[in-house]
Amino acid sequence: MEFYSKQEGCQKLHNSAGTYDFTKQMNDLFDCLNSRRPQDVQYNEAEHIATLKANIKWLEDCCTYIESLPKQRQVCFLSKPTCGALRITLHSTVALIDRLLKSGFRYVLVGNLG
């Protein structure tokens, strides 16, 4: 998407940086949450935790922005229950990973928690 947004022949994708950023953010988050193989995390667990923590911050900023919108515009975005559930999931996942790593685990396959 980023590549095509810079191409002259793809006028409809110009000014799509926000969509690209959102898609990249969600892709990185789901890569962390779907890790099921040791090679996915065993050498970059710190990177996974950093991504999860960055998504917590991003979610807080996103929810604050949505709440600042007029009520009729808020329905076009993430709902409060979904935002709350995602917040709980991210916080509890980070806390669980921290606890397991401090207990001696070398890595945590988050995709196997569900």
CSV table of C-alpha atoms in Angstrom, one decimal:
chain,number,residue,atom,x,y,z
A,1,MET,CA,0.0,0.0,0.0
A,2,GLU,CA,2.8,2.4,0.9
A,3,PHE,CA,4.5,1.6,-2.4
A,4,TYR,CA,1.4,2.2,-4.5
A,5,SER,CA,0.4,5.3,-2.7
A,6,LYS,CA,3.5,7.0,-4.1
A,7,GLN,CA,2.9,5.9,-7.7
A,8,GLU,CA,1.5,8.5,-10.2
A,9,GLY,CA,-1.0,6.0,-11.6
A,10,CYS,CA,-2.6,5.3,-8.2
A,11,GLN,CA,-4.2,8.6,-7.5
A,12,LYS,CA,-6.8,7.0,-5.2
A,13,LEU,CA,-4.1,5.8,-2.8
A,14,HIS,CA,-2.5,9.2,-2.4
A,15,ASN,CA,-2.9,10.5,1.1
A,16,SER,CA,-3.5,7.0,2.5
A,17,ALA,CA,-0.7,7.2,5.0
A,18,GLY,CA,-3.2,7.0,7.9
A,19,THR,CA,-4.7,3.8,6.6
A,20,TYR,CA,-1.2,2.3,6.0
A,21,ASP,CA,-0.1,3.3,9.6
A,22,PHE,CA,-3.2,1.7,11.1
A,23,THR,CA,-2.9,-1.5,9.0
A,24,LYS,CA,0.8,-1.8,10.0
A,25,GLN,CA,0.0,-1.2,13.7
A,26,MET,CA,-2.7,-3.9,13.6
A,27,ASN,CA,-0.5,-6.3,11.7
A,28,ASP,CA,2.3,-6.0,14.2
A,29,LEU,CA,-0.1,-6.4,17.1
A,30,PHE,CA,-1.6,-9.6,15.6
A,31,ASP,CA,1.8,-11.0,14.8
A,32,CYS,CA,2.6,-10.7,18.5
A,33,LEU,CA,-0.7,-12.2,19.6
A,34,ASN,CA,-0.6,-15.1,17.2
A,35,SER,CA,3.0,-16.3,17.9
A,36,ARG,CA,2.7,-20.1,18.1
A,37,ARG,CA,6.2,-21.3,17.2
A,38,PRO,CA,9.4,-20.8,19.2
A,39,GLN,CA,11.2,-19.3,16.3
A,40,ASP,CA,8.6,-16.5,16.3
A,41,VAL,CA,9.7,-15.2,19.7
A,42,GLN,CA,12.7,-16.9,21.3
A,43,TYR,CA,15.2,-14.4,20.0
A,44,ASN,CA,13.0,-11.3,20.0
A,45,GLU,CA,10.7,-11.5,23.1
A,46,ALA,CA,11.7,-8.0,24.1
A,47,GLU,CA,10.6,-6.7,20.7
A,48,HIS,CA,7.2,-8.5,21.2
A,49,ILE,CA,6.7,-6.9,24.6
A,50,ALA,CA,7.7,-3.5,23.3
A,51,THR,CA,5.1,-3.9,20.4
A,52,LEU,CA,2.4,-4.9,22.9
A,53,LYS,CA,3.2,-1.9,25.2
A,54,ALA,CA,3.3,0.4,22.2
A,55,ASN,CA,-0.2,-0.8,21.2
A,56,ILE,CA,-1.5,-0.1,24.7
A,57,LYS,CA,-0.3,3.5,24.4
A,58,TRP,CA,-1.8,3.7,20.8
A,59,LEU,CA,-5.1,2.3,22.1
A,60,GLU,CA,-5.3,4.8,24.9
A,61,ASP,CA,-4.6,7.7,22.4
A,62,CYS,CA,-7.1,6.2,20.0
A,63,CYS,CA,-9.9,5.9,22.6
A,64,THR,CA,-9.2,9.5,23.9
A,65,TYR,CA,-9.5,10.8,20.3
A,66,ILE,CA,-12.7,8.8,19.7
A,67,GLU,CA,-14.2,10.2,22.9
A,68,SER,CA,-13.4,13.7,21.8
A,69,LEU,CA,-15.5,13.4,18.7
A,70,PRO,CA,-19.2,14.3,18.4
A,71,LYS,CA,-21.5,11.4,19.4
A,72,GLN,CA,-22.7,10.8,15.8
A,73,ARG,CA,-19.1,10.4,14.6
A,74,GLN,CA,-18.1,8.1,17.4
A,75,VAL,CA,-20.2,5.2,16.0
A,76,CYS,CA,-17.9,5.0,13.0
A,77,PHE,CA,-15.0,3.9,15.2
A,78,LEU,CA,-14.0,1.4,17.8
A,79,SER,CA,-16.8,0.9,20.4
A,80,LYS,CA,-16.2,1.5,24.1
A,81,PRO,CA,-16.8,-2.2,25.0
A,82,THR,CA,-14.4,-3.3,22.2
A,83,CYS,CA,-11.8,-0.8,23.3
A,84,GLY,CA,-12.1,-1.9,27.0
A,85,ALA,CA,-11.8,-5.6,26.1
A,86,LEU,CA,-8.7,-4.9,23.9
A,87,ARG,CA,-7.2,-2.8,26.7
A,88,ILE,CA,-7.7,-5.7,29.2
A,89,THR,CA,-6.3,-8.2,26.8
A,90,LEU,CA,-3.2,-6.2,26.1
A,91,HIS,CA,-2.5,-5.3,29.8
A,92,SER,CA,-3.1,-8.9,31.0
A,93,THR,CA,-1.0,-10.4,28.2
A,94,VAL,CA,2.0,-8.1,29.0
A,95,ALA,CA,1.6,-8.8,32.7
A,96,LEU,CA,1.5,-12.6,32.1
A,97,ILE,CA,4.5,-12.5,29.8
A,98,ASP,CA,6.5,-10.5,32.3
A,99,ARG,CA,5.6,-12.9,35.1
A,100,LEU,CA,6.4,-16.0,33.1
A,101,LEU,CA,9.8,-14.6,31.9
A,102,LYS,CA,10.7,-13.6,35.5
A,103,SER,CA,9.8,-17.2,36.6
A,104,GLY,CA,12.4,-18.7,34.3
A,105,PHE,CA,10.6,-19.2,31.0
A,106,ARG,CA,12.8,-18.4,28.0
A,107,TYR,CA,9.9,-17.2,25.9
A,108,VAL,CA,6.1,-17.2,25.8
A,109,LEU,CA,4.0,-18.4,22.8
A,110,VAL,CA,1.1,-16.0,23.2
A,111,GLY,CA,-0.9,-17.6,20.4
A,112,ASN,CA,-1.2,-20.7,22.5
A,113,LEU,CA,-2.9,-18.9,25.4
A,114,GLY,CA,-6.4,-18.9,23.9
